[in-house]
PDB file of C-alpha atoms in Angstrom:
ATOM      1  CA  MET A   1     -21.466 -37.336  -0.160  1.00 57.00           C
ATOM      2  CA  ASN A   2     -25.198 -37.025   0.019  1.00 83.00           C
ATOM      3  CA  LEU A   3     -25.581 -34.527   2.831  1.00 95.00           C
ATOM      4  CA  LEU A   4     -24.207 -31.318   1.323  1.00 96.00           C
ATOM      5  CA  ASN A   5     -23.828 -30.086  -2.384  1.00 96.00           C
ATOM      6  CA  ASN A   6     -21.562 -27.581  -3.878  1.00 93.00           C
ATOM      7  CA  LYS A   7     -23.881 -24.728  -2.988  1.00 95.00           C
ATOM      8  CA  LEU A   8     -23.530 -25.605   0.642  1.00 97.00           C
ATOM      9  CA  ASN A   9     -27.088 -26.840   0.745  1.00 98.00           C
ATOM     10  CA  ILE A  10     -27.807 -29.445   3.329  1.00 98.00           C
ATOM     11  CA  ILE A  11     -29.740 -31.600   0.900  1.00 97.00           C
ATOM     12  CA  PRO A  12     -32.217 -33.551   3.066  1.00 97.00           C
ATOM     13  CA  LEU A  13     -33.136 -30.326   4.863  1.00 98.00           C
ATOM     14  CA  ASN A  14     -33.046 -27.786   2.222  1.00 98.00           C
ATOM     15  CA  ILE A  15     -30.872 -25.592   4.500  1.00 99.00           C
ATOM     16  CA  PHE A  16     -28.173 -23.380   3.014  1.00 99.00           C
ATOM     17  CA  ILE A  17     -25.094 -22.240   4.712  1.00 98.00           C
ATOM     18  CA  ASP A  18     -24.161 -18.561   4.257  1.00 98.00           C
ATOM     19  CA  PRO A  19     -26.126 -18.074   1.044  1.00 97.00           C
ATOM     20  CA  GLN A  20     -25.735 -14.745  -0.611  1.00 94.00           C
ATOM     21  CA  TYR A  21     -29.289 -14.393  -1.683  1.00 95.00           C
ATOM     22  CA  PRO A  22     -32.544 -14.671   0.455  1.00 97.00           C
ATOM     23  CA  VAL A  23     -33.542 -18.282   1.112  1.00 98.00           C
ATOM     24  CA  ASP A  24     -36.284 -20.175   3.083  1.00 98.00           C
ATOM     25  CA  LYS A  25     -33.829 -21.534   5.840  1.00 99.00           C
ATOM     26  CA  ALA A  26     -30.250 -20.506   6.314  1.00 99.00           C
ATOM     27  CA  ILE A  27     -27.348 -21.172   8.784  1.00 99.00           C
ATOM     28  CA  ILE A  28     -25.150 -18.091   9.079  1.00 99.00           C
ATOM     29  CA  THR A  29     -21.546 -18.680  10.280  1.00 99.00           C
ATOM     30  CA  HIS A  30     -20.862 -15.043  11.258  1.00 99.00           C
ATOM     31  CA  ALA A  31     -22.121 -11.610  10.495  1.00 98.00           C
ATOM     32  CA  HIS A  32     -19.652 -10.314   7.897  1.00 97.00           C
ATOM     33  CA  ALA A  33     -21.628  -9.260   4.821  1.00 94.00           C
ATOM     34  CA  ASP A  34     -19.910 -11.631   2.566  1.00 94.00           C
ATOM     35  CA  HIS A  35     -21.516 -14.516   4.698  1.00 96.00           C
ATOM     36  CA  ALA A  36     -24.693 -12.888   6.125  1.00 97.00           C
ATOM     37  CA  VAL A  37     -27.398 -11.118   4.078  1.00 97.00           C
ATOM     38  CA  PRO A  38     -30.797  -9.894   5.106  1.00 97.00           C
ATOM     39  CA  GLY A  39     -34.021 -11.318   3.743  1.00 97.00           C
ATOM     40  CA  HIS A  40     -33.910 -15.073   4.725  1.00 98.00           C
ATOM     41  CA  ARG A  41     -37.106 -16.485   6.119  1.00 98.00           C
ATOM     42  CA  LYS A  42     -35.477 -18.284   8.915  1.00 98.00           C
ATOM     43  CA  VAL A  43     -31.920 -18.005  10.163  1.00 99.00           C
ATOM     44  CA  LEU A  44     -30.074 -20.410  12.538  1.00 99.00           C
ATOM     45  CA  ALA A  45     -26.857 -18.901  14.148  1.00 99.00           C
ATOM     46  CA  THR A  46     -25.139 -18.147  17.455  1.00 99.00           C
ATOM     47  CA  ARG A  47     -26.746 -15.574  19.772  1.00 99.00           C
ATOM     48  CA  GLN A  48     -23.938 -13.167  19.124  1.00 99.00           C
ATOM     49  CA  THR A  49     -24.171 -13.528  15.202  1.00 99.00           C
ATOM     50  CA  VAL A  50     -27.976 -12.965  15.418  1.00 99.00           C
ATOM     51  CA  GLU A  51     -27.515  -9.862  17.572  1.00 98.00           C
ATOM     52  CA  ILE A  52     -24.899  -8.394  15.285  1.00 98.00           C
ATOM     53  CA  MET A  53     -26.871  -9.127  12.221  1.00 98.00           C
ATOM     54  CA  LYS A  54     -29.751  -7.109  13.737  1.00 98.00           C
ATOM     55  CA  LEU A  55     -27.410  -4.250  14.689  1.00 97.00           C
ATOM     56  CA  ARG A  56     -26.010  -4.078  11.100  1.00 96.00           C
ATOM     57  CA  PHE A  57     -29.103  -5.028   9.055  1.00 96.00           C
ATOM     58  CA  GLY A  58     -32.024  -4.004  11.413  1.00 95.00           C
ATOM     59  CA  GLU A  59     -34.308  -6.090  13.629  1.00 93.00           C
ATOM     60  CA  GLY A  60     -36.335  -7.311  10.676  1.00 93.00           C
ATOM     61  CA  CYS A  61     -33.289  -8.685   8.654  1.00 96.00           C
ATOM     62  CA  ALA A  62     -34.834 -12.199   8.858  1.00 97.00           C
ATOM     63  CA  LYS A  63     -38.579 -13.200   9.720  1.00 96.00           C
ATOM     64  CA  GLU A  64     -37.333 -15.641  12.202  1.00 98.00           C
ATOM     65  CA  PHE A  65     -34.304 -16.463  14.083  1.00 98.00           C
ATOM     66  CA  GLN A  66     -33.222 -19.726  15.927  1.00 98.00           C
ATOM     67  CA  ILE A  67     -30.288 -19.386  18.296  1.00 99.00           C
ATOM     68  CA  LEU A  68     -28.107 -22.251  18.735  1.00 99.00           C
ATOM     69  CA  GLU A  69     -25.445 -22.440  21.380  1.00 98.00           C
ATOM     70  CA  TYR A  70     -22.007 -23.643  20.797  1.00 99.00           C
ATOM     71  CA  GLY A  71     -21.685 -27.298  21.149  1.00 98.00           C
ATOM     72  CA  LYS A  72     -25.393 -27.868  21.415  1.00 99.00           C
ATOM     73  CA  LYS A  73     -26.643 -30.555  18.964  1.00 98.00           C
ATOM     74  CA  ILE A  74     -30.021 -30.332  17.309  1.00 98.00           C
ATOM     75  CA  ASN A  75     -31.863 -33.196  15.307  1.00 98.00           C
ATOM     76  CA  ILE A  76     -33.806 -32.347  12.194  1.00 97.00           C
ATOM     77  CA  ASN A  77     -35.135 -35.418  10.518  1.00 96.00           C
ATOM     78  CA  ASN A  78     -32.273 -37.593  11.727  1.00 96.00           C
ATOM     79  CA  VAL A  79     -29.647 -34.930  10.587  1.00 98.00           C
ATOM     80  CA  PHE A  80     -27.785 -33.494  13.535  1.00 98.00           C
ATOM     81  CA  ILE A  81     -26.498 -29.896  13.321  1.00 99.00           C
ATOM     82  CA  SER A  82     -24.154 -28.153  15.914  1.00 99.00           C
ATOM     83  CA  LEU A  83     -22.180 -25.003  15.920  1.00 99.00           C
ATOM     84  CA  LEU A  84     -18.507 -24.914  17.008  1.00 99.00           C
ATOM     85  CA  PRO A  85     -16.347 -21.850  17.617  1.00 99.00           C
ATOM     86  CA  SER A  86     -14.344 -20.849  14.596  1.00 99.00           C
ATOM     87  CA  GLY A  87     -11.945 -18.123  16.188  1.00 99.00           C
ATOM     88  CA  HIS A  88     -12.849 -15.505  13.342  1.00 99.00           C
ATOM     89  CA  ILE A  89     -14.933 -12.806  14.978  1.00 99.00           C
ATOM     90  CA  LEU A  90     -17.441 -12.518  17.931  1.00 99.00           C
ATOM     91  CA  GLY A  91     -20.088 -15.220  17.577  1.00 99.00           C
ATOM     92  CA  SER A  92     -18.333 -16.959  14.475  1.00 99.00           C
ATOM     93  CA  ALA A  93     -18.988 -20.473  14.085  1.00 99.00           C
ATOM     94  CA  GLN A  94     -18.190 -23.701  12.172  1.00 99.00           C
ATOM     95  CA  VAL A  95     -21.181 -25.796  11.223  1.00 99.00           C
ATOM     96  CA  LEU A  96     -20.909 -29.588  11.881  1.00 99.00           C
ATOM     97  CA  ILE A  97     -23.482 -31.662  10.033  1.00 99.00           C
ATOM     98  CA  GLU A  98     -23.872 -35.291  10.802  1.00 98.00           C
ATOM     99  CA  ASN A  99     -25.910 -38.419  10.343  1.00 96.00           C
ATOM    100  CA  LYS A 100     -25.369 -42.096  10.668  1.00 94.00           C
ATOM    101  CA  ASN A 101     -23.084 -42.314   7.599  1.00 93.00           C
ATOM    102  CA  GLU A 102     -20.954 -39.261   7.531  1.00 96.00           C
ATOM    103  CA  LYS A 103     -19.679 -36.294   9.307  1.00 98.00           C
ATOM    104  CA  ILE A 104     -18.961 -32.881   7.613  1.00 99.00           C
ATOM    105  CA  VAL A 105     -17.404 -29.562   8.975  1.00 99.00           C
ATOM    106  CA  VAL A 106     -18.072 -26.385   7.154  1.00 99.00           C
ATOM    107  CA  THR A 107     -15.409 -24.178   8.744  1.00 99.00           C
ATOM    108  CA  GLY A 108     -16.701 -20.603   7.658  1.00 98.00           C
ATOM    109  CA  ASP A 109     -13.980 -18.109   8.144  1.00 98.00           C
ATOM    110  CA  TYR A 110     -11.555 -19.223  10.739  1.00 99.00           C
ATOM    111  CA  LYS A 111      -8.234 -18.797  12.512  1.00 99.00           C
ATOM    112  CA  THR A 112      -6.596 -20.895  14.942  1.00 99.00           C
ATOM    113  CA  VAL A 113      -4.311 -18.391  16.671  1.00 98.00           C
ATOM    114  CA  LYS A 114      -5.533 -17.105  20.217  1.00 97.00           C
ATOM    115  CA  ASP A 115      -7.502 -13.891  20.058  1.00 98.00           C
ATOM    116  CA  PRO A 116      -8.781 -12.106  23.335  1.00 98.00           C
ATOM    117  CA  THR A 117     -12.029 -11.095  21.708  1.00 99.00           C
ATOM    118  CA  VAL A 118     -13.328 -14.567  20.598  1.00 98.00           C
ATOM    119  CA  TYR A 119     -13.807 -18.030  21.615  1.00 98.00           C
ATOM    120  CA  ASN A 120     -10.874 -20.096  20.451  1.00 98.00           C
ATOM    121  CA  PHE A 121     -11.217 -22.337  17.187  1.00 99.00           C
ATOM    122  CA  GLU A 122     -12.327 -25.805  18.126  1.00 99.00           C
ATOM    123  CA  LEU A 123     -11.042 -28.571  16.021  1.00 98.00           C
ATOM    124  CA  GLN A 124     -13.420 -31.371  14.971  1.00 98.00           C
ATOM    125  CA  LYS A 125     -12.566 -34.755  13.401  1.00 98.00           C
ATOM    126  CA  CYS A 126     -14.752 -35.367  10.157  1.00 99.00           C
ATOM    127  CA  ASP A 127     -15.024 -37.218   6.983  1.00 98.00           C
ATOM    128  CA  THR A 128     -15.184 -33.949   4.896  1.00 98.00           C
ATOM    129  CA  ILE A 129     -13.973 -30.567   5.601  1.00 99.00           C
ATOM    130  CA  VAL A 130     -15.122 -27.565   3.625  1.00 99.00           C
ATOM    131  CA  SER A 131     -12.319 -24.994   4.307  1.00 98.00           C
ATOM    132  CA  GLU A 132     -11.953 -21.372   3.560  1.00 97.00           C
ATOM    133  CA  ALA A 133      -8.683 -20.345   1.671  1.00 97.00           C
ATOM    134  CA  THR A 134      -8.680 -16.481   1.837  1.00 96.00           C
ATOM    135  CA  PHE A 135      -4.865 -16.925   2.441  1.00 98.00           C
ATOM    136  CA  GLY A 136      -4.418 -20.259   0.674  1.00 97.00           C
ATOM    137  CA  LEU A 137      -0.894 -19.596  -0.663  1.00 97.00           C
ATOM    138  CA  PRO A 138       2.371 -20.622   1.055  1.00 97.00           C
ATOM    139  CA  ILE A 139       3.638 -17.031   0.898  1.00 97.00           C
ATOM    140  CA  PHE A 140       1.041 -16.056   3.603  1.00 98.00           C
ATOM    141  CA  LYS A 141       2.605 -16.682   7.023  1.00 98.00           C
ATOM    142  CA  HIS A 142       1.110 -14.310   9.672  1.00 98.00           C
ATOM    143  CA  PRO A 143       3.417 -13.050  12.355  1.00 98.00           C
ATOM    144  CA  ASN A 144       2.379 -13.166  16.080  1.00 98.00           C
ATOM    145  CA  PRO A 145      -0.072 -10.252  16.421  1.00 98.00           C
ATOM    146  CA  ASN A 146       1.648  -9.123  19.520  1.00 98.00           C
ATOM    147  CA  GLU A 147       4.736  -8.386  17.477  1.00 98.00           C
ATOM    148  CA  GLU A 148       2.743  -6.239  15.078  1.00 99.00           C
ATOM    149  CA  ILE A 149       1.326  -4.351  18.101  1.00 99.00           C
ATOM    150  CA  TYR A 150       4.879  -3.778  19.390  1.00 98.00           C
ATOM    151  CA  LYS A 151       5.609  -2.116  16.120  1.00 98.00           C
ATOM    152  CA  LEU A 152       2.683   0.295  16.373  1.00 98.00           C
ATOM    153  CA  LEU A 153       3.692   1.046  20.082  1.00 98.00           C
ATOM    154  CA  GLU A 154       7.377   1.776  19.039  1.00 98.00           C
ATOM    155  CA  SER A 155       5.896   3.996  16.360  1.00 98.00           C
ATOM    156  CA  LEU A 156       4.007   5.896  18.889  1.00 97.00           C
ATOM    157  CA  LYS A 157       7.069   6.413  20.981  1.00 97.00           C
ATOM    158  CA  LYS A 158       9.195   7.706  18.132  1.00 97.00           C
ATOM    159  CA  ASN A 159       6.391  10.025  16.693  1.00 96.00           C
ATOM    160  CA  LYS A 160       4.848  11.397  19.924  1.00 91.00           C
ATOM    161  CA  ASN A 161       3.081  14.316  18.120  1.00 91.00           C
ATOM    162  CA  THR A 162       1.654  12.268  15.222  1.00 96.00           C
ATOM    163  CA  THR A 163      -1.690  10.705  14.706  1.00 96.00           C
ATOM    164  CA  HIS A 164      -1.538   7.088  13.886  1.00 98.00           C
ATOM    165  CA  LEU A 165      -4.523   6.543  11.564  1.00 98.00           C
ATOM    166  CA  ILE A 166      -5.214   2.781  11.350  1.00 99.00           C
ATOM    167  CA  GLY A 167      -7.484   1.352   8.846  1.00 98.00           C
ATOM    168  CA  ALA A 168      -9.182  -1.671  10.318  1.00 98.00           C
ATOM    169  CA  TYR A 169     -12.490  -3.238   9.475  1.00 97.00           C
ATOM    170  CA  ALA A 170     -15.360  -2.275  11.754  1.00 97.00           C
ATOM    171  CA  LEU A 171     -16.466  -5.804  12.739  1.00 98.00           C
ATOM    172  CA  GLY A 172     -13.935  -7.890  14.645  1.00 98.00           C
ATOM    173  CA  LYS A 173     -10.599  -6.467  13.435  1.00 98.00           C
ATOM    174  CA  ALA A 174     -10.862  -2.878  15.103  1.00 99.00           C
ATOM    175  CA  GLN A 175     -11.986  -4.384  18.360  1.00 99.00           C
ATOM    176  CA  ARG A 176      -9.346  -7.125  18.374  1.00 99.00           C
ATOM    177  CA  ILE A 177      -6.590  -4.605  17.830  1.00 99.00           C
ATOM    178  CA  ILE A 178      -7.829  -2.243  20.442  1.00 99.00           C
ATOM    179  CA  LYS A 179      -8.004  -5.197  22.903  1.00 99.00           C
ATOM    180  CA  LEU A 180      -4.498  -6.134  21.949  1.00 99.00           C
ATOM    181  CA  LEU A 181      -3.311  -2.584  22.557  1.00 99.00           C
ATOM    182  CA  ARG A 182      -4.889  -2.638  25.926  1.00 99.00           C
ATOM    183  CA  ASN A 183      -3.289  -5.976  26.815  1.00 98.00           C
ATOM    184  CA  ASN A 184       0.107  -4.661  25.889  1.00 98.00           C
ATOM    185  CA  GLY A 185      -0.316  -1.649  28.208  1.00 98.00           C
ATOM    186  CA  PHE A 186      -1.640   1.071  26.104  1.00 98.00           C
ATOM    187  CA  ASP A 187      -4.180   2.814  28.368  1.00 97.00           C
ATOM    188  CA  GLN A 188      -4.660   6.221  26.734  1.00 96.00           C
ATOM    189  CA  LYS A 189      -8.077   7.167  25.086  1.00 96.00           C
ATOM    190  CA  ILE A 190      -8.459   5.740  21.629  1.00 98.00           C
ATOM    191  CA  PHE A 191     -10.529   7.523  18.945  1.00 97.00           C
ATOM    192  CA  ILE A 192     -12.728   5.856  16.363  1.00 98.00           C
ATOM    193  CA  HIS A 193     -14.799   6.624  13.143  1.00 97.00           C
ATOM    194  CA  ARG A 194     -18.570   6.601  13.760  1.00 97.00           C
ATOM    195  CA  SER A 195     -18.936   3.575  11.671  1.00 97.00           C
ATOM    196  CA  LEU A 196     -17.145   1.564  14.597  1.00 98.00           C
ATOM    197  CA  GLU A 197     -19.319   2.864  17.414  1.00 98.00           C
ATOM    198  CA  LYS A 198     -22.065   0.186  17.404  1.00 98.00           C
ATOM    199  CA  ILE A 199     -19.856  -2.864  17.206  1.00 98.00           C
ATOM    200  CA  CYS A 200     -17.446  -1.406  19.819  1.00 99.00           C
ATOM    201  CA  ASN A 201     -20.122  -0.788  22.249  1.00 99.00           C
ATOM    202  CA  TYR A 202     -21.510  -4.241  21.478  1.00 99.00           C
ATOM    203  CA  TYR A 203     -18.153  -5.806  22.317  1.00 99.00           C
ATOM    204  CA  GLN A 204     -18.095  -3.873  25.560  1.00 98.00           C
ATOM    205  CA  HIS A 205     -21.450  -5.111  26.497  1.00 98.00           C
ATOM    206  CA  GLU A 206     -20.289  -8.663  25.782  1.00 98.00           C
ATOM    207  CA  GLY A 207     -17.574  -8.192  28.398  1.00 98.00           C
ATOM    208  CA  ILE A 208     -14.611  -7.443  26.110  1.00 98.00           C
ATOM    209  CA  GLN A 209     -13.067  -4.526  27.918  1.00 97.00           C
ATOM    210  CA  LEU A 210     -11.877  -2.010  25.102  1.00 98.00           C
ATOM    211  CA  GLY A 211     -11.013   0.792  27.553  1.00 98.00           C
ATOM    212  CA  LYS A 212     -11.963   4.433  26.992  1.00 97.00           C
ATOM    213  CA  PHE A 213     -12.724   5.293  23.426  1.00 97.00           C
ATOM    214  CA  GLU A 214     -14.390   8.388  21.780  1.00 96.00           C
ATOM    215  CA  VAL A 215     -16.204   8.847  18.535  1.00 96.00           C
ATOM    216  CA  ILE A 216     -14.898  11.492  16.310  1.00 95.00           C
ATOM    217  CA  THR A 217     -17.446  13.962  15.050  1.00 89.00           C
ATOM    218  CA  LYS A 218     -17.487  17.093  13.085  1.00 82.00           C
ATOM    219  CA  ASN A 219     -17.719  19.001  16.400  1.00 78.00           C
ATOM    220  CA  SER A 220     -14.919  17.194  18.096  1.00 80.00           C
ATOM    221  CA  GLU A 221     -12.483  19.576  19.840  1.00 74.00           C
ATOM    222  CA  GLU A 222      -9.707  17.052  20.730  1.00 74.00           C
ATOM    223  CA  THR A 223      -6.324  17.893  19.270  1.00 74.00           C
ATOM    224  CA  ASP A 224      -4.141  15.210  20.435  1.00 84.00           C
ATOM    225  CA  TYR A 225      -5.329  12.179  18.590  1.00 93.00           C
ATOM    226  CA  LYS A 226      -2.742   9.399  19.260  1.00 95.00           C
ATOM    227  CA  ILE A 227      -4.525   6.642  17.720  1.00 97.00           C
ATOM    228  CA  VAL A 228      -7.568   6.677  15.561  1.00 98.00           C
ATOM    229  CA  PHE A 229      -9.380   3.782  14.041  1.00 98.00           C
ATOM    230  CA  CYS A 230     -11.286   3.918  10.798  1.00 98.00           C
ATOM    231  CA  PRO A 231     -12.492   1.503   8.107  1.00 97.00           C
ATOM    232  CA  PRO A 232      -9.936   1.155   5.328  1.00 96.00           C
ATOM    233  CA  SER A 233     -12.168   3.101   2.964  1.00 95.00           C
ATOM    234  CA  ALA A 234     -11.930   6.115   5.126  1.00 96.00           C
ATOM    235  CA  LEU A 235      -8.082   6.335   5.104  1.00 95.00           C
ATOM    236  CA  LYS A 236      -7.932   8.557   1.986  1.00 87.00           C
ATOM    237  CA  ASP A 237     -11.318  10.224   1.952  1.00 90.00           C
ATOM    238  CA  ARG A 238     -12.257  13.716   3.105  1.00 91.00           C
ATOM    239  CA  TRP A 239     -12.995  12.570   6.625  1.00 92.00           C
ATOM    240  CA  SER A 240      -9.158  11.825   7.086  1.00 93.00           C
ATOM    241  CA  ARG A 241      -7.993  15.193   6.045  1.00 90.00           C
ATOM    242  CA  ARG A 242      -8.610  16.633   9.501  1.00 90.00           C
ATOM    243  CA  PHE A 243      -5.605  14.907  10.531  1.00 92.00           C
ATOM    244  CA  GLU A 244      -2.675  17.015   9.362  1.00 88.00           C
ATOM    245  CA  ASP A 245       0.340  15.265  10.873  1.00 93.00           C
ATOM    246  CA  LYS A 246      -0.383  11.671  10.456  1.00 96.00           C
ATOM    247  CA  ILE A 247       0.948   8.128   9.750  1.00 98.00           C
ATOM    248  CA  ILE A 248      -1.260   5.877   7.644  1.00 98.00           C
ATOM    249  CA  SER A 249      -1.583   2.373   8.922  1.00 98.00           C
ATOM    250  CA  GLN A 250      -3.644  -0.634   7.903  1.00 98.00           C
ATOM    251  CA  ALA A 251      -4.168  -4.089   9.706  1.00 98.00           C
ATOM    252  CA  SER A 252      -4.614  -6.735   7.264  1.00 98.00           C
ATOM    253  CA  GLY A 253      -3.232 -10.045   6.118  1.00 98.00           C
ATOM    254  CA  TRP A 254      -2.695  -8.503   2.687  1.00 97.00           C
ATOM    255  CA  MET A 255      -0.014  -6.317   4.325  1.00 98.00           C
ATOM    256  CA  ARG A 256       2.255  -9.211   3.760  1.00 97.00           C
ATOM    257  CA  ILE A 257       2.253  -8.255  -0.037  1.00 97.00           C
ATOM    258  CA  LYS A 258       4.815  -5.352  -0.283  1.00 96.00           C
ATOM    259  CA  GLN A 259       3.285  -4.316  -3.685  1.00 96.00           C
ATOM    260  CA  ARG A 260      -0.074  -3.763  -2.143  1.00 95.00           C
ATOM    261  CA  VAL A 261       1.430  -1.804   0.741  1.00 97.00           C
ATOM    262  CA  LYS A 262       3.078   0.468  -1.804  1.00 96.00           C
ATOM    263  CA  GLN A 263       0.071   0.806  -3.956  1.00 95.00           C
ATOM    264  CA  SER A 264      -2.185   1.787  -1.057  1.00 94.00           C
ATOM    265  CA  LEU A 265       0.434   4.229   0.295  1.00 95.00           C
ATOM    266  CA  ILE A 266       0.570   2.547   3.738  1.00 97.00           C
ATOM    267  CA  GLU A 267       3.280   3.851   5.869  1.00 98.00           C
ATOM    268  CA  LEU A 268       2.954   1.443   8.767  1.00 98.00           C
ATOM    269  CA  PRO A 269       1.565  -2.006   7.664  1.00 99.00           C
ATOM    270  CA  LEU A 270       0.340  -4.263  10.386  1.00 99.00           C
ATOM    271  CA  ILE A 271       0.031  -8.020   9.354  1.00 99.00           C
ATOM    272  CA  ILE A 272      -2.917  -8.822  11.528  1.00 99.00           C
ATOM    273  CA  SER A 273      -5.502 -11.132  10.049  1.00 98.00           C
ATOM    274  CA  ASP A 274      -8.779 -12.844  11.362  1.00 98.00           C
ATOM    275  CA  HIS A 275      -8.236 -15.501   8.755  1.00 98.00           C
ATOM    276  CA  SER A 276      -5.972 -18.602   8.889  1.00 98.00           C
ATOM    277  CA  ASP A 277      -2.701 -18.435   7.112  1.00 98.00           C
ATOM    278  CA  TRP A 278      -1.292 -21.239   4.872  1.00 98.00           C
ATOM    279  CA  ARG A 279       0.322 -23.063   7.875  1.00 99.00           C
ATOM    280  CA  GLU A 280      -2.990 -22.892   9.852  1.00 99.00           C
ATOM    281  CA  LEU A 281      -5.084 -24.064   6.945  1.00 99.00           C
ATOM    282  CA  THR A 282      -2.951 -27.128   6.061  1.00 99.00           C
ATOM    283  CA  ASN A 283      -2.511 -28.041   9.888  1.00 99.00           C
ATOM    284  CA  THR A 284      -6.185 -27.896  10.391  1.00 99.00           C
ATOM    285  CA  ILE A 285      -6.952 -30.078   7.357  1.00 99.00           C
ATOM    286  CA  LYS A 286      -4.528 -32.660   8.499  1.00 99.00           C
ATOM    287  CA  ALA A 287      -5.631 -32.653  12.139  1.00 99.00           C
ATOM    288  CA  SER A 288      -9.278 -33.095  10.987  1.00 99.00           C
ATOM    289  CA  ASN A 289      -8.512 -36.497   9.592  1.00 99.00           C
ATOM    290  CA  ALA A 290     -10.719 -35.602   6.665  1.00 99.00           C
ATOM    291  CA  GLU A 291     -10.643 -37.727   3.521  1.00 98.00           C
ATOM    292  CA  ASN A 292     -12.515 -35.220   1.478  1.00 98.00           C
ATOM    293  CA  VAL A 293     -11.457 -31.564   1.270  1.00 99.00           C
ATOM    294  CA  TRP A 294     -13.705 -28.845  -0.324  1.00 98.00           C
ATOM    295  CA  VAL A 295     -12.140 -25.440  -0.733  1.00 98.00           C
ATOM    296  CA  THR A 296     -13.838 -22.059  -1.014  1.00 95.00           C
ATOM    297  CA  HIS A 297     -13.514 -18.344  -0.434  1.00 86.00           C
ATOM    298  CA  GLY A 298     -10.075 -17.416  -1.843  1.00 85.00           C
ATOM    299  CA  ARG A 299      -6.883 -19.073  -3.171  1.00 83.00           C
ATOM    300  CA  GLU A 300      -8.565 -22.469  -3.922  1.00 93.00           C
ATOM    301  CA  ASP A 301      -6.146 -24.068  -6.373  1.00 95.00           C
ATOM    302  CA  ALA A 302      -3.209 -23.926  -4.357  1.00 97.00           C
ATOM    303  CA  LEU A 303      -4.990 -25.620  -1.290  1.00 98.00           C
ATOM    304  CA  VAL A 304      -6.762 -28.268  -3.486  1.00 98.00           C
ATOM    305  CA  HIS A 305      -3.334 -29.150  -5.023  1.00 98.00           C
ATOM    306  CA  TRP A 306      -1.948 -29.595  -1.636  1.00 98.00           C
ATOM    307  CA  SER A 307      -4.612 -31.736  -0.444  1.00 99.00           C
ATOM    308  CA  ILE A 308      -4.324 -34.016  -3.576  1.00 98.00           C
ATOM    309  CA  GLN A 309      -0.708 -34.189  -3.013  1.00 98.00           C
ATOM    310  CA  ASN A 310      -1.219 -35.447   0.408  1.00 98.00           C
ATOM    311  CA  GLY A 311      -3.596 -38.160  -0.722  1.00 98.00           C
ATOM    312  CA  LEU A 312      -7.017 -36.557  -0.119  1.00 99.00           C
ATOM    313  CA  ASN A 313      -9.944 -36.054  -2.292  1.00 98.00           C
ATOM    314  CA  SER A 314     -10.341 -32.451  -3.094  1.00 98.00           C
ATOM    315  CA  LYS A 315     -12.141 -29.857  -5.038  1.00 96.00           C
ATOM    316  CA  PRO A 316     -12.655 -26.170  -5.304  1.00 96.00           C
ATOM    317  CA  LEU A 317     -16.179 -24.748  -4.959  1.00 94.00           C
ATOM    318  CA  SER A 318     -15.365 -21.457  -6.821  1.00 77.00           C
ATOM    319  CA  PHE A 319     -17.622 -19.019  -4.795  1.00 61.00           C
ATOM    320  CA  GLN A 320     -17.260 -15.600  -6.161  1.00 49.00           C
ATOM    321  CA  ARG A 321     -17.711 -13.506  -3.010  1.00 50.00           C
ATOM    322  CA  GLU A 322     -16.274 -10.045  -2.378  1.00 49.00           C
ATOM    323  CA  GLU A 323     -13.969 -10.288   0.713  1.00 54.00           C
ATOM    324  CA  GLU A 324     -15.343  -8.176   3.460  1.00 54.00           C
ATOM    325  CA  ASP A 325     -12.641  -8.503   5.877  1.00 56.00           C
ATOM    326  CA  THR A 326      -9.016  -9.867   5.969  1.00 64.00           C
TER     327      THR A 326
END
C-alpha cells in the first residue's frame, strides 16, 4: 500500500490524518482533542468540525482552513479525497483516499447505530480499512440507547426529590443524551455545567433541538435540579457538592465493566457510547470488503486476531492516544 503509511500520512501529498502534533497539512476527522490539536498550518475538515475546533481552541487554532462537504471529492495530484459521515459526533467524518490503484478508508471514531444528533454512518467499500478499536473486545455489546434512557426516566419517577447528576462528555455525548431524553418525552428544564454551554448552544444553532436548558452558576437560585449534566471529572469535585441528595450517573461504554462502575462509585450506570461495539466493528469490516485491516485507537490485538482468522491481512498501528470520549 503506497498511499498511506503507519502514521496515517498520505504519502504522495504529505497530508496527515488526525496528527497529535502540529504539521503543515492535516485532515481532521472530528473535534475531540485526541484527534484534533491546534497549531497546524492548514486543516481540511467538515464545516462543523472546523467551527467546533474554533469554539474549543480559538479562531487561530490553524492558519488556514479548507472545508470539505460530505461526499464531495477533491483531486490533489491525482489522489482523490472525500469525507463521509462516521456517526460519532456532529461533523465527524471518515476519510476516503483513492487513486487509480487502490481505495482506503480511515474511519476515525465511528458508530453505526442511529443517533438523532449526527448524520448516520455511511459504509464505503474499499481495499483497505483503517478502523478504530476503542471497544474492540467481544465483551463489549452496547444496549439500545433508548433502553438506557428508560432506566434513567424510571429512576426519575422513583426518586422524585433527588438530583440525577450525569457525567457525560461535553462534546457529543451530553447533547446526544439530552436529545434522547427529549425524544422519549422528558420536557422539563435540564441543567448543565458551564463547560457544556458553548457546545449545547452550537448544537441548537445547527438545528438539533435540545429543549430548555440552563447553566448552573454560583449564583443559581434553583432548588429543584431534576437532571444535571456535567463532565465526568466534575462528578466528585467541589462543584458537585452543592447537590445534597443526588444519584451519581455516568454515560459511557465503559459502564459495561462492573468493576469500573464500582471503582467510580457510579450508582446509575448508563451504557451509552459514541463508539462502535465489537459487533459493529466486525460487521463494518466484513461489509467493507476490505482485504487489509489496520487497527488503531484501543483494543487492537483482538480485532487484528479476528481479522486474520477471517482471512484478512491485518496489523495494529499502536497509536498511544488518551481517549477523550467513550
